[in-house]
Each structure stands twice: as C-alpha cells, then as structure tokens.
mmCIF file of C-alpha atoms in Angstrom:
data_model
loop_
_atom_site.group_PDB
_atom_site.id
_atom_site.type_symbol
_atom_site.label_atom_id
_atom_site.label_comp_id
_atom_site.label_asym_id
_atom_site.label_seq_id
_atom_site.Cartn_x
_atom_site.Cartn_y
_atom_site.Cartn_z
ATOM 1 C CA UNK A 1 87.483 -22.874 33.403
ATOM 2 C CA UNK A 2 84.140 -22.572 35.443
ATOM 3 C CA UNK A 3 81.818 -20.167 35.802
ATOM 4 C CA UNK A 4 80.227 -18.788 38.968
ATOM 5 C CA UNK A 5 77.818 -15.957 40.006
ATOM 6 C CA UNK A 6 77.884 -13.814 43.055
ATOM 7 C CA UNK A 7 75.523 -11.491 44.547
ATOM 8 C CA UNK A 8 75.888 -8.832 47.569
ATOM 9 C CA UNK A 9 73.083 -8.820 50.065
ATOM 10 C CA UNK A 10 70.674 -10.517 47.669
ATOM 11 C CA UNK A 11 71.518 -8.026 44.735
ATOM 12 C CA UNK A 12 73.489 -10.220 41.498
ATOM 13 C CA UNK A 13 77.145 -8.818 41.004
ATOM 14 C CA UNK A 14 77.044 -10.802 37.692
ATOM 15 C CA UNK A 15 78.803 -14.353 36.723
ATOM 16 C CA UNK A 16 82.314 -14.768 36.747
ATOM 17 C CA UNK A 17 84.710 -16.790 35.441
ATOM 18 C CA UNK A 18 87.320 -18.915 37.489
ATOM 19 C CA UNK A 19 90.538 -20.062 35.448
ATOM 20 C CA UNK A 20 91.359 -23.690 35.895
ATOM 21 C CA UNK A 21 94.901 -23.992 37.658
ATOM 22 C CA UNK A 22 96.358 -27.084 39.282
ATOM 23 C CA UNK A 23 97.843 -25.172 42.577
ATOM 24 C CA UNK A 24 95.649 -22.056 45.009
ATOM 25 C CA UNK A 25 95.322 -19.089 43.144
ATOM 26 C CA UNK A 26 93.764 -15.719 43.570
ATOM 27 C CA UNK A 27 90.735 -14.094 41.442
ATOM 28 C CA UNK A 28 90.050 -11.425 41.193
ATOM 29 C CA UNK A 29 86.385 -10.393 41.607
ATOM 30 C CA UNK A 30 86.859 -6.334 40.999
ATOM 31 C CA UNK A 31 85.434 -3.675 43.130
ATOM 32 C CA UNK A 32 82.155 -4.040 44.369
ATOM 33 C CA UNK A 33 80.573 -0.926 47.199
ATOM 34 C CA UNK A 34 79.607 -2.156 50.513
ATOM 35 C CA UNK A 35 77.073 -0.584 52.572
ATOM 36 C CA UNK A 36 78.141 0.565 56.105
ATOM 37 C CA UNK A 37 77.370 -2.606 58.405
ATOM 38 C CA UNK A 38 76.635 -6.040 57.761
ATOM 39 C CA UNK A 39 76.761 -7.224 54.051
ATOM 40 C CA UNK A 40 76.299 -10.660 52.724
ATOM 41 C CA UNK A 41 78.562 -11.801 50.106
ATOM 42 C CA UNK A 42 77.323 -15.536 48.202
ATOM 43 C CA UNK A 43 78.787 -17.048 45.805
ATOM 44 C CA UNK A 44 76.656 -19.338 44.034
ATOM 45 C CA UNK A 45 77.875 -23.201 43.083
ATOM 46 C CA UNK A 46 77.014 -23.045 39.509
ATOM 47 C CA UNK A 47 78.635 -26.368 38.185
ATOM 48 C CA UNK A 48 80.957 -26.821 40.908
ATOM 49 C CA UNK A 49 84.463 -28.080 40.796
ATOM 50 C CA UNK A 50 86.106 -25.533 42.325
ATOM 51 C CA UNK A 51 87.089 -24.651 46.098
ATOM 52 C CA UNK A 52 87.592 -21.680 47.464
ATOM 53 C CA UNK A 53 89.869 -20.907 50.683
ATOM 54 C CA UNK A 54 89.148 -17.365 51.446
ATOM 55 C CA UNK A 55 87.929 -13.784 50.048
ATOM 56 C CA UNK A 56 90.215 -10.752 50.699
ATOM 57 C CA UNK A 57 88.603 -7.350 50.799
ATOM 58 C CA UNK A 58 90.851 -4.327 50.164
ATOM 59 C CA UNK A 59 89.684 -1.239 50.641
ATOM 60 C CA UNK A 60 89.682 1.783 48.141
ATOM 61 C CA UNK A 61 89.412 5.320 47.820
ATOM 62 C CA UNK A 62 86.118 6.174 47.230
ATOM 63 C CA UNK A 63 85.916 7.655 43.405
ATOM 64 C CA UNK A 64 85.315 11.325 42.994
ATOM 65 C CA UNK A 65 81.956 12.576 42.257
ATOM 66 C CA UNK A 66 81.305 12.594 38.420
ATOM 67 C CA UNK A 67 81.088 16.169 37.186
ATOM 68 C CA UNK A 68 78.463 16.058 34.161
ATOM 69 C CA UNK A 69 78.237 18.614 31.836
ATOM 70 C CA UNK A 70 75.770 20.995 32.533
ATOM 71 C CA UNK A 71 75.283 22.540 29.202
ATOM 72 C CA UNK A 72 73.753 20.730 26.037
ATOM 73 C CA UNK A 73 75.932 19.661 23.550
ATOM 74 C CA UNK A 74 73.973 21.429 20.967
ATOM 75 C CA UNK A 75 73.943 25.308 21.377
ATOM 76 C CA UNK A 76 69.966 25.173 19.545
ATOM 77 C CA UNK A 77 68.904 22.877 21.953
ATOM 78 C CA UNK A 78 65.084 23.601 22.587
ATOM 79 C CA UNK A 79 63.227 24.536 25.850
ATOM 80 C CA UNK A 80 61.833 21.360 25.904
ATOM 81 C CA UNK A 81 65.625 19.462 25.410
ATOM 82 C CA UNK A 82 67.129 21.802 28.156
ATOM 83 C CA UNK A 83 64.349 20.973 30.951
ATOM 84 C CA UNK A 84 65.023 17.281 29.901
ATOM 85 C CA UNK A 85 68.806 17.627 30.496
ATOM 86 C CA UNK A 86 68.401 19.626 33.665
ATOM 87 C CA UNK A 87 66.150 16.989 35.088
ATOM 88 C CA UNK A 88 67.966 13.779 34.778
ATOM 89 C CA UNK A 89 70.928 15.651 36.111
ATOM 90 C CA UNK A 90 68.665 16.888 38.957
ATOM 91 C CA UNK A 91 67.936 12.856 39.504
ATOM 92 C CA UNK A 92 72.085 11.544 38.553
ATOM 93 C CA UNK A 93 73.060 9.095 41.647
ATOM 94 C CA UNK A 94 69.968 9.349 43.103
ATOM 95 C CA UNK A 95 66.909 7.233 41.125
ATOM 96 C CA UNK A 96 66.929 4.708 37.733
ATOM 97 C CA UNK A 97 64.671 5.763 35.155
ATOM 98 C CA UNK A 98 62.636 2.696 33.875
ATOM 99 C CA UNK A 99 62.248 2.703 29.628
ATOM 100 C CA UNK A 100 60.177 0.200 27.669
ATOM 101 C CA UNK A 101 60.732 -0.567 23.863
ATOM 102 C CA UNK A 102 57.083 -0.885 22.647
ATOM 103 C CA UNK A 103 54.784 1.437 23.400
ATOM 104 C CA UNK A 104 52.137 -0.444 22.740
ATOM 105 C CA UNK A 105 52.478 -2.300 25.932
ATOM 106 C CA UNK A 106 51.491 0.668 28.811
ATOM 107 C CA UNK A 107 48.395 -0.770 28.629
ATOM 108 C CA UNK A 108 49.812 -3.911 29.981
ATOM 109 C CA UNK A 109 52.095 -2.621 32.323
ATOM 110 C CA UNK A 110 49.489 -0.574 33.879
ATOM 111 C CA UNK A 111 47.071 -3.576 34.281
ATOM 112 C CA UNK A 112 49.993 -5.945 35.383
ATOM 113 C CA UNK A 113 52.646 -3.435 36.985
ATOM 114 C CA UNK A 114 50.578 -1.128 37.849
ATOM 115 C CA UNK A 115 53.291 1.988 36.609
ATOM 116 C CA UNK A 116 54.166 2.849 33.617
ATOM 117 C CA UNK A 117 58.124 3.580 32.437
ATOM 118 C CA UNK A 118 59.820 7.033 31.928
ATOM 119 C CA UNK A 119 61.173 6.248 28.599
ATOM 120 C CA UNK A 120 59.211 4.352 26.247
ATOM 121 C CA UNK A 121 61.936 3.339 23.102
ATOM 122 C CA UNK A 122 60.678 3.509 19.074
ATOM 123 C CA UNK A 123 62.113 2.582 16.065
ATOM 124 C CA UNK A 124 61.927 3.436 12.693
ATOM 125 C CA UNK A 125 62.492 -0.075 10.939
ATOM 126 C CA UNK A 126 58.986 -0.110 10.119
ATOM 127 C CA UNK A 127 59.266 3.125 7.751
ATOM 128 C CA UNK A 128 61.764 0.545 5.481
ATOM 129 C CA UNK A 129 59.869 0.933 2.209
ATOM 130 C CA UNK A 130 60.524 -2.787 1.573
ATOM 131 C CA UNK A 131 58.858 -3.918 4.945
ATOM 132 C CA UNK A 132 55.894 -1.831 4.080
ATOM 133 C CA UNK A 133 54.136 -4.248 1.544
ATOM 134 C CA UNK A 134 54.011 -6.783 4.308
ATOM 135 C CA UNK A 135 52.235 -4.358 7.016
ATOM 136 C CA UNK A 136 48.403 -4.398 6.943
ATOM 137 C CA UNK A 137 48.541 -0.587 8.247
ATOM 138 C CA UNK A 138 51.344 2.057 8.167
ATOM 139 C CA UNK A 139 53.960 2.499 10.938
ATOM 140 C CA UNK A 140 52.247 4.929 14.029
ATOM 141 C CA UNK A 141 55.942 5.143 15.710
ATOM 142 C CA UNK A 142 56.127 9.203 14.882
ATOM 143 C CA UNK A 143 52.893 9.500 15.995
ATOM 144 C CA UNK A 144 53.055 7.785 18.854
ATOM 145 C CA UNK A 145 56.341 8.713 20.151
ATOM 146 C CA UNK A 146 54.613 12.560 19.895
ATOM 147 C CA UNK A 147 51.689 11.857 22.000
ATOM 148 C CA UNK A 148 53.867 10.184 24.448
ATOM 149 C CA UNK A 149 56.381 13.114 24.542
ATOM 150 C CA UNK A 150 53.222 15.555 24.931
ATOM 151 C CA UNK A 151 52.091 13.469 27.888
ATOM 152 C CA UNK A 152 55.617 14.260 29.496
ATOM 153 C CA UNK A 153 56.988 10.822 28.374
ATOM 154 C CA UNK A 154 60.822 10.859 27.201
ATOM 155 C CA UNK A 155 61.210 9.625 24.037
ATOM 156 C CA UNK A 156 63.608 7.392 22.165
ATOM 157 C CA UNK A 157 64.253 6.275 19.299
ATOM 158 C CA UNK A 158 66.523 3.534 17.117
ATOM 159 C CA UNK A 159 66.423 2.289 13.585
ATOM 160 C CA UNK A 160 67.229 -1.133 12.866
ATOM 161 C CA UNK A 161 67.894 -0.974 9.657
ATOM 162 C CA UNK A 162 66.287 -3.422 7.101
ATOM 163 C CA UNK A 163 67.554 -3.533 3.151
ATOM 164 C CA UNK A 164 65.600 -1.189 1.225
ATOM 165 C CA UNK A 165 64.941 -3.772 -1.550
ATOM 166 C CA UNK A 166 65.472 -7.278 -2.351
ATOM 167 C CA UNK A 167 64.263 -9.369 0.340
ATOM 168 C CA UNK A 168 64.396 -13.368 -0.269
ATOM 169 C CA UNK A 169 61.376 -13.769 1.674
ATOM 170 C CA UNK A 170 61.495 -17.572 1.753
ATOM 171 C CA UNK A 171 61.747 -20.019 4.305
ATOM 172 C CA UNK A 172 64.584 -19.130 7.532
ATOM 173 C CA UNK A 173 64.601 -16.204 5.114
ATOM 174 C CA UNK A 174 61.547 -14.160 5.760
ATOM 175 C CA UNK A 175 61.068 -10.518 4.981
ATOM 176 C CA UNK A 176 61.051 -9.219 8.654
ATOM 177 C CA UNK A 177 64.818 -10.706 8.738
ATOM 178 C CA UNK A 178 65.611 -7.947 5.798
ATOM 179 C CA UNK A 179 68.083 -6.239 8.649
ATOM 180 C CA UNK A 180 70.690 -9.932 8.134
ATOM 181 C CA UNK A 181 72.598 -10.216 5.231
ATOM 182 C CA UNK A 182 70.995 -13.454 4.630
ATOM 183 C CA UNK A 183 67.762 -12.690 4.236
ATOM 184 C CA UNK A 184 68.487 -10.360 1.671
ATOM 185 C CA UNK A 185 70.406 -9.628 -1.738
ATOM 186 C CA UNK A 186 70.814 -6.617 -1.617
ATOM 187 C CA UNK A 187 74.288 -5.033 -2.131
ATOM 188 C CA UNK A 188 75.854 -2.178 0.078
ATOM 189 C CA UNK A 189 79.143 -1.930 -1.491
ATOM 190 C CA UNK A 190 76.874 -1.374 -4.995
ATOM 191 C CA UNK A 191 74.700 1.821 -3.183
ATOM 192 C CA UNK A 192 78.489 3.218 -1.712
#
C-alpha cells in the first residue's frame, strides 16, 4: 500500500491510498468538480513506488441543489437565533465562515491577519470544579462569549469534559489531563 496526495489547480483534494497489486489496476479517486476550461490535475510522488498509466474522467450529473430547512428546529427560537439562521442560509454555497477556538487570540489575528473570524469557539472545561484549584483566576468563557455575541460575533461553544474529582496529578498524569481516564480515578459507572 502507498499513499499519495492530489490537488486540482493548486487546491489539495486530500491523500489517498493506492492498494499494492502485482498486475494494472484501477483506483478510484471519487468525484472531484471541475471548473469550465483548463484544470490541472497533480498527483504528488509521496514515497513513490507506484506507476500510473492513465486517469479516466467520467462525467456526472450534477447533484441537485440542497434544500435546507428554512425554519428553526426549535419553535422558541429567539429573534436573535432566527436572524442567525436566516443569514448563513442567505450565505449557503456562496462564502466559508472563518471560526477560531480561543478568543483570546483576535488580538493576534488582527495584528498578524489583519481580520478577525466569524465564529470564535468556547468551552466550558474550565468551569470543572476540580480544574478550578489549579487556575490563578476564574474561567471568563460566559463572559466573553457574551461580549463577543453583542459585538455581532457568532458564538460557540463545547465542553470537554474533565472528572469532577480525583485527579492523580502526578507526572504524564497532570491535572489538566483530568478529561483521560488515566489521569484520573474517578469512576463513571459508580456516579451512573
């Protein structure tokens, strides 16, 4: 087996993987969309050890637009929530949305980038009452993920979770690992 990557006019298609046979075989590469005109197609050496004869492009049906859902899952979704959903399907197919996960860094990006992101990410691991000894100040993710959504920002969030108790905190075992089973001793099947 060897691995190879491919890109289409500059742009990375991803790596793929070519089966080892002993006679000419066909791989297949799935569907990639061509612009009208010229395109380049490369495939990149990677280790090697493999030739390749020819690449056969069949052509497809174009899929069917997507139809999204224009109405919010949740029937007491707010003002706010509803202009949110009607504006990234106002931008669907057309533009990316950038996000960031730490809000602390716009500063950066604005002195390095020069934008700032759509989405900044925050996460509530930090709230973990047992990771809260080891933090010099409390968690500011609420309160930060407010201002930014009063500045127009969109917000999400995650939780990784950590174990609410019984941290090893030792070496290759420290308390900000709480969220592996390793790093803690604390039982789920017990709390169930």
């Amino acid at each position: 087996m060897k691995k190879t990557r491919l890109s289409l006019n500059g742009n990375s298609l991803g790596e793929y993987v070519l089966e080892k046979t002993t006679v000419w075989s066909t791989a297949n590469f799935g569907s990639i969309t061509l612009k009208s005109g010229s395109n380049t197609i490369t495939i990149y050496a990677n280790w090697g050890y493999y030739q390749i004869d020819n690449i056969d492009l069949v052509a497809k049906a174009p899929k069917p637009a997507y139809q999204m859902n224009v109405a919010p899952v949740d029937p007491k979704a707010t003002p706010k929530t509803k202009a949110l959903l009607a504006y990234l399907q106002s931008i669907f197919g057309k533009y990316t949305l950038s996000g960031q996960d730490k809000y602390a860094s716009e500063q950066w990006m604005k002195d390095n980038i020069g934008k700032i992101p759509a989405m900044f990410g925050f996460d509530f691991m930090d709230y973990s009452p047992s990771r809260q000894p080891f933090h010099p100040t409390p968690p500011t993710e609420t309160q930060d993920a407010i201002t930014w959504s009063n500045r127009g920002g969109i917000v999400h969030f995650q939780w990784h979770w950590n174990a609410p108790d019984n941290l090893t905190n030792t070496g290759g075992k420290e308390w900000y690992r709480g969220f592996y089973t390793v790093s803690c001793y604390w039982d789920l099947n017990l709390t169930l």
